[in-house]
mmCIF file of C-alpha atoms in Angstrom:
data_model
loop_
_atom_site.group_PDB
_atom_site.id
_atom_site.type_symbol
_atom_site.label_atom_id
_atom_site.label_comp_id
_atom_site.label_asym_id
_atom_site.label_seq_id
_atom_site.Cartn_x
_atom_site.Cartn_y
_atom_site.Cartn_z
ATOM 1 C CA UNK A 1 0.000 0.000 0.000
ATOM 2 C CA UNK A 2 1.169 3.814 -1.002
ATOM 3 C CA UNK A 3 2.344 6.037 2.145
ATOM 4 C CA UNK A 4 -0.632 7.813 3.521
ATOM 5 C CA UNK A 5 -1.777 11.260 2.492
ATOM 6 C CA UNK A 6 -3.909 14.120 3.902
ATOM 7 C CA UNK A 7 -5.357 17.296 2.811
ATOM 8 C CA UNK A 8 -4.109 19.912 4.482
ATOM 9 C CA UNK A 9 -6.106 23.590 4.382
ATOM 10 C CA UNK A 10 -3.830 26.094 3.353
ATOM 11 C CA UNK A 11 -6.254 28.992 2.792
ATOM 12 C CA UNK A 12 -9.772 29.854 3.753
ATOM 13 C CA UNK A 13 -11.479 29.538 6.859
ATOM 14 C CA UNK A 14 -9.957 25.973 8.094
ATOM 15 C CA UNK A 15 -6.285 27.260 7.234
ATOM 16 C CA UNK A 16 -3.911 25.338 9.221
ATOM 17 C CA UNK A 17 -6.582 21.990 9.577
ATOM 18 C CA UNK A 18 -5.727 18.771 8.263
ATOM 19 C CA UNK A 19 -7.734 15.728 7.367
ATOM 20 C CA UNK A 20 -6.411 12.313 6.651
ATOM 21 C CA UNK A 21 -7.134 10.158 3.905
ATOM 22 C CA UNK A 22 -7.633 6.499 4.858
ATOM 23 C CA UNK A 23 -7.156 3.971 2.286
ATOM 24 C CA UNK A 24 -10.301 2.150 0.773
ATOM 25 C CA UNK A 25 -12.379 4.915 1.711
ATOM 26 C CA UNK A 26 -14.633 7.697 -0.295
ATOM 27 C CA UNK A 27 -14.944 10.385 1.449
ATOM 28 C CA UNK A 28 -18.047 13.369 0.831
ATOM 29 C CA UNK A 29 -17.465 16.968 1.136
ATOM 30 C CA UNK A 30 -19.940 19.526 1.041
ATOM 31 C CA UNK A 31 -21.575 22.050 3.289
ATOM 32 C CA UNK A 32 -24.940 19.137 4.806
ATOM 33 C CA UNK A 33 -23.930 18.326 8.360
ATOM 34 C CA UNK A 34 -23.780 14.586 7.555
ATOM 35 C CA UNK A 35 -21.025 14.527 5.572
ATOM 36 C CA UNK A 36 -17.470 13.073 6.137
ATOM 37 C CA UNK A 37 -15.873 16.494 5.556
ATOM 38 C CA UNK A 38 -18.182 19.410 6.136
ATOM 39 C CA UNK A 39 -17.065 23.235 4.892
ATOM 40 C CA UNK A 40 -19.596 25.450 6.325
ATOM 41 C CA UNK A 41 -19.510 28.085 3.401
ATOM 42 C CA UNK A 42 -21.418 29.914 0.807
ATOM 43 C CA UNK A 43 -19.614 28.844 -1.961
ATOM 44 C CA UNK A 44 -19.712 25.741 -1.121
ATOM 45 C CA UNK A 45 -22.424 23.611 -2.772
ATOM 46 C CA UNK A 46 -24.071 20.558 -0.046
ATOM 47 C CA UNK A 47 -22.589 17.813 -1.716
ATOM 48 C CA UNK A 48 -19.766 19.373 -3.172
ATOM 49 C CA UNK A 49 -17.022 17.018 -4.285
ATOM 50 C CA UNK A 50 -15.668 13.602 -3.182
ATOM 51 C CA UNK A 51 -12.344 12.401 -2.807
ATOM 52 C CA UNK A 52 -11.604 8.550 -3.103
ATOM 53 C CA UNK A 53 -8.788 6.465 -2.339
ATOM 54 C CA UNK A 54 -9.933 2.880 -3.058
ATOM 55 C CA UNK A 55 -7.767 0.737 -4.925
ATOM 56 C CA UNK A 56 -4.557 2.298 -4.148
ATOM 57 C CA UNK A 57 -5.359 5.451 -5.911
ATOM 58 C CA UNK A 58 -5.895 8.826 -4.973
ATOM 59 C CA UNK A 59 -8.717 10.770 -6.841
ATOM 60 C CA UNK A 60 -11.236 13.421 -6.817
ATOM 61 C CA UNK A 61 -14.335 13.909 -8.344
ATOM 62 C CA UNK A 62 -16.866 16.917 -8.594
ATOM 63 C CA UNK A 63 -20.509 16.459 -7.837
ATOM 64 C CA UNK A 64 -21.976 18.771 -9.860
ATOM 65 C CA UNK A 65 -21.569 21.315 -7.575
ATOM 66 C CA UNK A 66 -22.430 25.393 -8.162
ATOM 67 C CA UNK A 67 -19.152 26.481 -7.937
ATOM 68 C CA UNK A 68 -16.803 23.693 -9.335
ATOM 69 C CA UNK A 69 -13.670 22.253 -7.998
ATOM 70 C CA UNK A 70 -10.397 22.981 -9.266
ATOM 71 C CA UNK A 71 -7.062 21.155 -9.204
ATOM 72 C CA UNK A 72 -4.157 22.935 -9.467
ATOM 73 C CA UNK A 73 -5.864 26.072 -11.505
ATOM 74 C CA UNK A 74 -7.886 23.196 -14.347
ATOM 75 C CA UNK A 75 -11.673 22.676 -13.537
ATOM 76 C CA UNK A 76 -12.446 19.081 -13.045
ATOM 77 C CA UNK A 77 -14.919 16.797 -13.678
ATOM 78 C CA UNK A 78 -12.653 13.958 -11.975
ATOM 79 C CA UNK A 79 -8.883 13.562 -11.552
ATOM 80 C CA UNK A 80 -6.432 11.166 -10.236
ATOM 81 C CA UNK A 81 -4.386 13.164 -7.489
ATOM 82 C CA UNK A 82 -0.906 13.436 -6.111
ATOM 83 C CA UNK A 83 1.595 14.818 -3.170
ATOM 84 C CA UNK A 84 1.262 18.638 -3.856
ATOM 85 C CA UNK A 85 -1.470 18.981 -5.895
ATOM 86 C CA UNK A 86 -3.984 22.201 -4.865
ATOM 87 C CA UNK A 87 -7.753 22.054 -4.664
ATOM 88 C CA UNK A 88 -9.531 24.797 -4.503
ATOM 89 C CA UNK A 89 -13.056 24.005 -2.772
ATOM 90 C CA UNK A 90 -15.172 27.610 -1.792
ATOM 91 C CA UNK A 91 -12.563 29.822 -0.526
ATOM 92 C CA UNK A 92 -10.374 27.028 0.954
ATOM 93 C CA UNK A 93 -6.849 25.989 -0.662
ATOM 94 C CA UNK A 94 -5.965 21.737 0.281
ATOM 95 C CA UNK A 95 -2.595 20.536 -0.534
ATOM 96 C CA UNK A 96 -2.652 17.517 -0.905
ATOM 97 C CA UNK A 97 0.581 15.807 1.754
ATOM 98 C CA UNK A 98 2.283 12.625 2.530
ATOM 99 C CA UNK A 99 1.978 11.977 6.028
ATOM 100 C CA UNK A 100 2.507 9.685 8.920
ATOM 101 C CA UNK A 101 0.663 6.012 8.543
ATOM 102 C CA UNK A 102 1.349 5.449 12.089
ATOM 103 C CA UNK A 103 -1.908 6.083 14.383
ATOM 104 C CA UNK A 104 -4.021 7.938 11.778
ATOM 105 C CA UNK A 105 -6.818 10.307 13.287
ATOM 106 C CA UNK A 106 -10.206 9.145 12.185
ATOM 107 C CA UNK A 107 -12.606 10.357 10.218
ATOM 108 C CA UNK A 108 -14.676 12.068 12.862
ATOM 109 C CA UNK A 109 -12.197 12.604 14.803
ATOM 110 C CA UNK A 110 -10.619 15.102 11.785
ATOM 111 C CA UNK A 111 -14.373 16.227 11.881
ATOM 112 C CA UNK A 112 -14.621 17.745 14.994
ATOM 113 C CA UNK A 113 -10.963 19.402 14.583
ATOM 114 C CA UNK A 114 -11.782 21.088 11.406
ATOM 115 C CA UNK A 115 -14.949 22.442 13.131
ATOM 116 C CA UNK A 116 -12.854 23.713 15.617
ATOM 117 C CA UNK A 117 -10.515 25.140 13.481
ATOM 118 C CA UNK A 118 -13.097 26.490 11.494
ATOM 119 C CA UNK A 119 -14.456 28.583 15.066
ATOM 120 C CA UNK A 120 -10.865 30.136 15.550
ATOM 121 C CA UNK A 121 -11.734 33.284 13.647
ATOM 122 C CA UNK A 122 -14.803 33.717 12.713
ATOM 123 C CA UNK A 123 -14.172 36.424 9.991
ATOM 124 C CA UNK A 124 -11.607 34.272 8.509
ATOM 125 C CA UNK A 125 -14.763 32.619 6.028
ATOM 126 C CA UNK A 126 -15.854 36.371 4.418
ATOM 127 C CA UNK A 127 -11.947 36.056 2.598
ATOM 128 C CA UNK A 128 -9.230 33.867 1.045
ATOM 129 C CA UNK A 129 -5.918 34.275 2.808
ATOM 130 C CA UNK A 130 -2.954 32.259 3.365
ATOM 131 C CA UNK A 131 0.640 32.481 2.840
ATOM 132 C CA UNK A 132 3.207 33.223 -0.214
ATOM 133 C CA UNK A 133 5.732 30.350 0.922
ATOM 134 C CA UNK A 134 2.257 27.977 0.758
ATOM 135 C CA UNK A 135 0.506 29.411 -2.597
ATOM 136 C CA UNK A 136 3.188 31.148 -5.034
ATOM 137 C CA UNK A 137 1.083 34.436 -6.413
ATOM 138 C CA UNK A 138 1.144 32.825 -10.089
ATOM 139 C CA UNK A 139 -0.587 29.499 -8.519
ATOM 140 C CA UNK A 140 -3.093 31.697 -6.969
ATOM 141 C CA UNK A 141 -4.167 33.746 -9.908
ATOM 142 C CA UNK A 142 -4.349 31.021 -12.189
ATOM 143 C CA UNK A 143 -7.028 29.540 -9.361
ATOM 144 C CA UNK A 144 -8.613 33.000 -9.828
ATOM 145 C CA UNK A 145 -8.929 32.929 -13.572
ATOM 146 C CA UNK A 146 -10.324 29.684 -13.876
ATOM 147 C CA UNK A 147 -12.909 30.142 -11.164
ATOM 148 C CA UNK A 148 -13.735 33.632 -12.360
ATOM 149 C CA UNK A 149 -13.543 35.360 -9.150
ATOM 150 C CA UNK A 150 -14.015 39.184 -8.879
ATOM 151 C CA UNK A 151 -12.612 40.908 -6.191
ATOM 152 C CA UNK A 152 -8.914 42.183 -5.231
ATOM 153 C CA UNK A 153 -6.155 40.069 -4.433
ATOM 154 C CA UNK A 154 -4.127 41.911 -1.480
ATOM 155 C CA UNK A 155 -0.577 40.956 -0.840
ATOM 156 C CA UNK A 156 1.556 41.974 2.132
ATOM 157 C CA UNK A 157 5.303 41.309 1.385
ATOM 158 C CA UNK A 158 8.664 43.024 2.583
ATOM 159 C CA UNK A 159 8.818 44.549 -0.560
ATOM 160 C CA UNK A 160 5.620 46.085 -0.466
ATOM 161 C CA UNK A 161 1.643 45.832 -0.319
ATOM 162 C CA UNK A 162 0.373 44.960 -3.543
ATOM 163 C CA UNK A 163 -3.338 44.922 -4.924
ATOM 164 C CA UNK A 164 -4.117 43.085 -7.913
ATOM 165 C CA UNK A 165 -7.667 43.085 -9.556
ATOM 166 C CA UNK A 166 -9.938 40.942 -10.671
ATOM 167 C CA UNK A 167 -13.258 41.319 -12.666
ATOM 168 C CA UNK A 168 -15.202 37.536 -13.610
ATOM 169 C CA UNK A 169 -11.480 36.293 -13.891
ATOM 170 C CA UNK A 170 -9.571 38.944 -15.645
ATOM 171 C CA UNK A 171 -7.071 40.135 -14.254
ATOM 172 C CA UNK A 172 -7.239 44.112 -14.950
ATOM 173 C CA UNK A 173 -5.243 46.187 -12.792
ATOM 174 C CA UNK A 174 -2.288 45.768 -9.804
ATOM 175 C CA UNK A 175 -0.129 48.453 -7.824
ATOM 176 C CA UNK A 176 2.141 48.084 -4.895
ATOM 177 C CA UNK A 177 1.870 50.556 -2.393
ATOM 178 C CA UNK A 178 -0.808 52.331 -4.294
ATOM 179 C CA UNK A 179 1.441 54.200 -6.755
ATOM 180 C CA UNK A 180 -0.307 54.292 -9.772
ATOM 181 C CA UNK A 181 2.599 56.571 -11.360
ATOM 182 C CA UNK A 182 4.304 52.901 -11.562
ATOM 183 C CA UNK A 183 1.604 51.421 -14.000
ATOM 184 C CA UNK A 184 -0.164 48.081 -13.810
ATOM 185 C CA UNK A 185 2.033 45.745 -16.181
ATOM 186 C CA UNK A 186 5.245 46.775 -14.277
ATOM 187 C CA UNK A 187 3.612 46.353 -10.962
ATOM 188 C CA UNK A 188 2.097 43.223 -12.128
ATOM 189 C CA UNK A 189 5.561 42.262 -13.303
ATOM 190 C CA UNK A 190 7.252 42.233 -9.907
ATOM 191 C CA UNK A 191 4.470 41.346 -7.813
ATOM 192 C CA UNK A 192 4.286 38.217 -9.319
ATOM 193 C CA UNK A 193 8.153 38.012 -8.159
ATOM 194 C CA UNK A 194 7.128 38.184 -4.170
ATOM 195 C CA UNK A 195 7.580 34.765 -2.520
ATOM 196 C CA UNK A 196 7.505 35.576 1.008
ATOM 197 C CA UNK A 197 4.489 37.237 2.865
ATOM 198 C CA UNK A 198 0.770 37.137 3.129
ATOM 199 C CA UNK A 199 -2.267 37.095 0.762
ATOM 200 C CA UNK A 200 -5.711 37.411 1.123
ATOM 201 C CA UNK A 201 -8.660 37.681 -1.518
ATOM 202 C CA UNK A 202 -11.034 40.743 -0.305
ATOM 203 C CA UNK A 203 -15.128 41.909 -1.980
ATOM 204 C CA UNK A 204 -14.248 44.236 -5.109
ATOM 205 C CA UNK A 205 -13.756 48.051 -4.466
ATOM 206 C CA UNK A 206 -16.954 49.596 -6.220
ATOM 207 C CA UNK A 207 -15.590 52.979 -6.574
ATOM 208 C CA UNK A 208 -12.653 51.762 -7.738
ATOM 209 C CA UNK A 209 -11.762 53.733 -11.652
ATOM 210 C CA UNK A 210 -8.746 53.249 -13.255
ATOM 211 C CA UNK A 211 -7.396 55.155 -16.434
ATOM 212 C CA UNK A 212 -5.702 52.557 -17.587
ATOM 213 C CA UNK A 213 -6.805 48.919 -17.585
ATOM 214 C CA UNK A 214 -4.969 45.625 -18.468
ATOM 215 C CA UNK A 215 -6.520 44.167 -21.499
ATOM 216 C CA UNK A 216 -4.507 40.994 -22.272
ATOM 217 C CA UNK A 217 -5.936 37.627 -20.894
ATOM 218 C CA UNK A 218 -4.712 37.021 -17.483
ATOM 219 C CA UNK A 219 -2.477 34.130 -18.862
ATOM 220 C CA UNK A 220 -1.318 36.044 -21.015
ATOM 221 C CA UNK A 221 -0.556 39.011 -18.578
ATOM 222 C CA UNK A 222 0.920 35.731 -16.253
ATOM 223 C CA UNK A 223 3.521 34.689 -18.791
ATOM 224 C CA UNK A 224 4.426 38.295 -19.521
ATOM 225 C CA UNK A 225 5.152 38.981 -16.215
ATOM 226 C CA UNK A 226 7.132 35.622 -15.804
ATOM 227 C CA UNK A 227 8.889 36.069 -18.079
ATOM 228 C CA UNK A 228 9.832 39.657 -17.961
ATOM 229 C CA UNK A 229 10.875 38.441 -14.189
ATOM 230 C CA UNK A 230 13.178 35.739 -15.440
ATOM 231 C CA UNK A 231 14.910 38.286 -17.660
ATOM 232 C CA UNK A 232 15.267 40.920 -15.017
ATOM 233 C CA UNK A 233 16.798 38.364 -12.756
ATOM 234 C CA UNK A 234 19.842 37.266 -15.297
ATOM 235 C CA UNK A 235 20.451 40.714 -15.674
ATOM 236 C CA UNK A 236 20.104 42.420 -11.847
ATOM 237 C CA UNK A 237 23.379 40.838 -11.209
ATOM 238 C CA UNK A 238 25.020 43.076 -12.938
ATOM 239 C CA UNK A 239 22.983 46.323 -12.370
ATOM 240 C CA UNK A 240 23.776 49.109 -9.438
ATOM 241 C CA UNK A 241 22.619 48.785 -6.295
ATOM 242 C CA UNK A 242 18.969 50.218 -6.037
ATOM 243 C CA UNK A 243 20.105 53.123 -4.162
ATOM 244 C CA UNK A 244 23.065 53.860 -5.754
ATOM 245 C CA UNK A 245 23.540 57.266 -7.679
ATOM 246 C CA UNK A 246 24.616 57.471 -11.157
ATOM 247 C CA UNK A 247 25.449 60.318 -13.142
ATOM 248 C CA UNK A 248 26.138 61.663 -16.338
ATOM 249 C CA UNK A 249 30.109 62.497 -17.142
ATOM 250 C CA UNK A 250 31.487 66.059 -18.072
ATOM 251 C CA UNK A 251 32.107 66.236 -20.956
ATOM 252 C CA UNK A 252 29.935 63.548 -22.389
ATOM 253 C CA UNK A 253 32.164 62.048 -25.240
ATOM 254 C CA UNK A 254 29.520 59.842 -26.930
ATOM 255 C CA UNK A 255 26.543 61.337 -29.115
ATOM 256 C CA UNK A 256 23.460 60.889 -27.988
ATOM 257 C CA UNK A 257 22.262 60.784 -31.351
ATOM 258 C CA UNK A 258 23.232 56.785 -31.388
ATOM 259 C CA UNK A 259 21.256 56.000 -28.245
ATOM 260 C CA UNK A 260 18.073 54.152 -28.941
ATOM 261 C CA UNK A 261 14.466 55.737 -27.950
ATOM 262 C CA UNK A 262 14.413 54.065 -24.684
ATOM 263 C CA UNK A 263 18.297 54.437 -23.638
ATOM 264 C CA UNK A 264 17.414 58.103 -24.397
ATOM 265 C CA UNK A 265 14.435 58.156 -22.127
ATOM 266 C CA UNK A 266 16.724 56.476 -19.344
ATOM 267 C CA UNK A 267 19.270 58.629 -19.935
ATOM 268 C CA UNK A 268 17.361 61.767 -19.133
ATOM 269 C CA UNK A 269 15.640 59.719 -15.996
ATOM 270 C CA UNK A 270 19.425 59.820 -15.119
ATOM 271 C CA UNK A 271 20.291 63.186 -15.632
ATOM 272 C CA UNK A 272 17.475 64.112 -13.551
ATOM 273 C CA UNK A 273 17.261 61.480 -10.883
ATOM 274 C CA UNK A 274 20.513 59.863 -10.568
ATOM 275 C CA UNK A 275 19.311 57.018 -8.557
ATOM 276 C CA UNK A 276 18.794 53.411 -9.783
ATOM 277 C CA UNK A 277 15.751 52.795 -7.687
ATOM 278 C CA UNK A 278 14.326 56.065 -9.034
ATOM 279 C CA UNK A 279 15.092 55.301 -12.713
ATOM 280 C CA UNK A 280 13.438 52.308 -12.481
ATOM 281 C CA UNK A 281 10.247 52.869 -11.101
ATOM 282 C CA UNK A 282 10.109 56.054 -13.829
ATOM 283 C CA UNK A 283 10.961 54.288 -16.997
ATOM 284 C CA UNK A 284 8.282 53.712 -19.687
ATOM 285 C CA UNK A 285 9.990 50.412 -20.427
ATOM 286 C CA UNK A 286 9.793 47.293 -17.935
ATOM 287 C CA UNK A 287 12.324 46.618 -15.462
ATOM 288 C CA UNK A 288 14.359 44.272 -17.910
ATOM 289 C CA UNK A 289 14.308 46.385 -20.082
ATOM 290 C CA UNK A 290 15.250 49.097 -18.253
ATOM 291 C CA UNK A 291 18.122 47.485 -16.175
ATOM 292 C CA UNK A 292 18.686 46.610 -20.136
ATOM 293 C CA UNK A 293 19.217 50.278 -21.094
ATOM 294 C CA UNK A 294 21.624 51.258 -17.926
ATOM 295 C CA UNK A 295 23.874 48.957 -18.313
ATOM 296 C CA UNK A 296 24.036 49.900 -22.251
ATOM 297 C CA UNK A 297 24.592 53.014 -21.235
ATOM 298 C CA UNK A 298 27.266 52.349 -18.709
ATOM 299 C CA UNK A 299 29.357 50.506 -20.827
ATOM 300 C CA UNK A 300 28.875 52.744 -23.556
ATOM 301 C CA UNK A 301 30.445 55.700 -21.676
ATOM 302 C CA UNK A 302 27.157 57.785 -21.125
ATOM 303 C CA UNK A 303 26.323 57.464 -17.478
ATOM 304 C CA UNK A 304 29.173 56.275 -14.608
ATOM 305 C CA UNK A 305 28.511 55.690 -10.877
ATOM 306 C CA UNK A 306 29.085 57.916 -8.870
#
């Protein structure tokens, strides 16, 4: 027989609960009293989905429920499941973890602990929240997107407090530290970088007007950002400290004639900012490409550190 396995509630209102999955069992959840695993939440339909483990295997399958369950961001109908996989059920996040076969709780006994859990804070049901280092930000919003939630994803990180939007899905707007001068693709860009911290999904703002919105699919928007990230981080390496001043020589030797559009428009950031940090955050171009332009511009002579 395969090690045992539990599911363990990462976010929601039983975050931190954990209920074992005997072999040769099926086992019901919904939101009816009477079930083996009850989640006492709006979203959550009364027979909601049910997980089995008989024959060695380790599945789930939807039952036809209002709000659907996910695996790992894909609606399912039914799925065979493994160590790490994410369900999203309601507002609650279950990994899906190899534990202990020695002693295993019992079914009601993980009953009554989940209800417990689920009485800690009694606010906790109203939102989604969790942690970075359990549910990376790109997991999440691909949950998000599939499940077309609307609302505002809030993220508390020690680089910042982010806020990323969502309408039915879409994924429309995002700032960190409410600084719109930044602009939504470039805060989008390194939010989606933040792997320690907190999250949780809040009600949409209704007064909430933006002049500029994201219009690309939110996988689209997802890869961008990805990979914009993965090209910032070969280069950062190389770049100035973020607080480091640069300037512009006297005389300046090269023409600025040869510089490209955006090496100009970095230049002049440069000439009138002088700090890396600065520069960055007041480019038109993304942080790669920014980074990009600086170092261009340091090795071609324009700009030197001061």
């Amino acid at each position: 027989m395969p090690e045992a396995y539990a599911l363990r509630f990462i976010s929601g209102k039983y975050q931190g609960g954990e209920f074992p999955l005997p072999w040769d069992r099926e086992i019901v959840v919904g939101r009816a009293s009477d079930l083996d695993m009850v989640l006492v939440e709006d979203m959550v339909s009364r027979k909601h989905a049910k997980v089995s483990t008989q024959g060695g295997l380790l599945s789930i399958m939807d039952l036809g429920s209002t709000n659907g369950t996910f695996v790992n961001g894909e609606k399912i109908k039914k799925t065979r499941l493994k160590e790490g996989d994410r369900i999203l059920i309601g507002t609650s996040i279950l990994k899906v973890v190899a534990t202990s076969a020695s002693a295993p709780m019992s079914t009601s006994e993980a009953k009554q602990q989940l209800e417990q859990v689920g009485l800690r804070d009694p606010n906790r049901g109203t939102t989604m929240s969790g942690t970075l280092e359990e549910v990376p930000i790109p997991d999440l919003l691909q949950l998000f997107s599939t499940s077309k939630r609307t609302g505002i994803l809030h993220i508390r990180a020690p680089e910042g407090y982010g806020k990323i939007f969502l309408r039915n899905g879409a994924l429309f707007y995002a700032m960190i530290d409410d600084d719109h001068d930044l602009g939504p693709l470039k805060a989008l860009c390194r939010i989606v970088g933040w792997n320690r911290g907190s999250f949780d999904f809040g009600p949409p703002d209704q007064n909430a007007e933006f002049m500029l919105e994201l219009e690309d699919s939110t996988e689209n928007l997802l890869m961008k950002a990805l990979h914009q990230l993965d090209e910032f981080r070969r280069v950062s390496p190389d770049l100035p400290p973020m607080e480091h001043e640069l300037s512009v020589p006297q005389p300046l030797v090269p023409l600025l004639s040869h510089l490209e559009p955006l090496e100009l428009d970095v230049f002049q950031l440069i000439h009138n900012h002088g700090v890396t940090g600065i520069v960055l955050d007041r480019s038109p171009g993304t942080d790669y490409e920014t980074a990009h332009a600086i170092l261009s511009l340091l090795s071609q002579g324009y700009i030197t550190l001061r």
